[in-house]
Coordinates of C-alpha atoms in Angstrom, one line a residue:
M1 CA -0.1 -0.2 -0.1
T2 CA 1.2 3.5 -1.0
H3 CA 2.1 5.7 1.9
F4 CA -0.8 8.1 2.9
S5 CA 1.3 11.3 2.4
D6 CA 2.0 9.8 -1.4
R7 CA -1.7 9.3 -1.8
L8 CA -2.7 12.7 -0.7
A9 CA 0.2 14.3 -2.8
E10 CA -1.2 12.4 -5.8
S11 CA -4.8 13.4 -4.9
I12 CA -3.8 17.2 -4.6
L13 CA -2.4 17.1 -8.0
R14 CA -4.8 15.1 -9.9
R15 CA -7.9 17.3 -8.6
H16 CA -5.8 20.6 -8.5
S17 CA -7.3 21.2 -5.2
T18 CA -6.2 21.3 -1.3
V19 CA -9.7 21.1 -0.2
C20 CA -10.2 18.9 2.8
V21 CA -13.9 18.2 3.6
G22 CA -14.7 17.4 7.2
I23 CA -17.5 15.1 8.3
D24 CA -18.8 15.8 11.5
P25 CA -22.2 14.0 11.5
D26 CA -24.7 15.4 14.2
L27 CA -28.1 13.6 14.2
A28 CA -30.2 17.0 15.3
L29 CA -28.3 18.7 12.1
L30 CA -28.9 16.1 9.5
P31 CA -31.5 16.7 6.8
D32 CA -35.1 16.2 8.3
D33 CA -35.9 13.8 5.2
L34 CA -32.9 11.6 5.8
R35 CA -33.7 11.5 9.7
A36 CA -37.5 10.7 9.0
A37 CA -36.3 7.8 6.6
Y38 CA -34.0 6.4 9.2
A39 CA -36.4 6.8 12.2
G40 CA -38.8 4.9 10.1
R41 CA -36.3 2.0 10.2
V42 CA -35.9 1.8 13.9
A43 CA -38.3 -1.3 14.5
E44 CA -36.2 -2.7 11.6
L45 CA -32.6 -1.8 12.9
G46 CA -32.8 -0.7 16.3
D47 CA -32.2 2.8 17.6
V48 CA -28.3 2.7 17.4
A49 CA -27.9 1.0 14.0
A50 CA -30.5 3.1 12.5
V51 CA -28.6 6.3 13.7
A52 CA -25.4 4.6 12.5
A53 CA -27.0 3.7 8.9
C54 CA -28.2 7.4 8.7
F55 CA -24.7 8.7 9.5
A56 CA -23.3 6.3 6.9
E57 CA -25.5 7.6 4.2
Y58 CA -25.4 11.4 5.1
A59 CA -21.3 11.1 4.9
S60 CA -21.5 8.9 1.6
G61 CA -23.6 11.4 -0.1
I62 CA -21.1 14.2 0.9
I63 CA -18.2 12.2 -0.4
D64 CA -19.9 11.6 -3.9
A65 CA -20.8 15.2 -3.8
V66 CA -17.1 16.5 -3.4
A67 CA -15.2 13.6 -4.7
D68 CA -14.1 15.7 -7.9
V69 CA -13.2 18.8 -6.5
A70 CA -11.8 17.6 -2.7
A71 CA -8.4 16.3 -2.2
A72 CA -9.2 14.4 1.1
I73 CA -12.1 13.6 3.3
K74 CA -11.6 13.8 7.4
P75 CA -14.4 12.2 9.2
Q76 CA -14.6 13.2 12.8
A77 CA -14.3 9.9 14.4
G78 CA -15.7 11.2 17.8
F79 CA -19.0 11.9 16.0
F80 CA -19.0 8.3 14.9
E81 CA -18.0 6.9 18.4
L82 CA -21.0 8.4 20.4
Y83 CA -23.2 5.1 19.4
G84 CA -20.8 2.5 20.0
A85 CA -20.0 -0.4 18.0
A86 CA -22.6 0.3 15.1
D87 CA -21.4 3.7 14.5
R88 CA -17.6 2.4 14.2
D89 CA -19.1 0.1 11.6
A90 CA -20.4 3.3 9.9
L91 CA -17.3 5.0 10.1
R92 CA -15.7 1.9 8.4
R93 CA -18.1 2.0 5.5
V94 CA -17.5 5.9 5.1
V95 CA -13.8 5.5 5.1
A96 CA -14.3 2.6 2.5
C97 CA -16.3 5.0 0.4
A98 CA -13.9 7.7 0.6
R99 CA -11.0 5.1 -0.6
E100 CA -13.4 4.2 -3.5
H101 CA -13.1 7.8 -4.6
E102 CA -9.5 7.9 -3.9
L103 CA -9.8 10.3 -1.1

């Protein structure tokens, strides 16, 4: 695997950008329609897993939106760790999404 700093430099050069997008999901601040969609899945997933899935979808949407112009993504792990193991899994999915976009 290539060293992080080499991947970052390559991303900066490829995108002609030094933009780093921070992802700090706060359930109270997410779009109403997204929160409502996952509130409807609480019975299926459970409270914590529904929040984690909501965070993962929100963050993946941001990554998809900025992948062409941002050189890097920085998910704030603390926001993903508030709900325990389910959110750590969501963070792993967000990191995987960023890597798919070579961020």
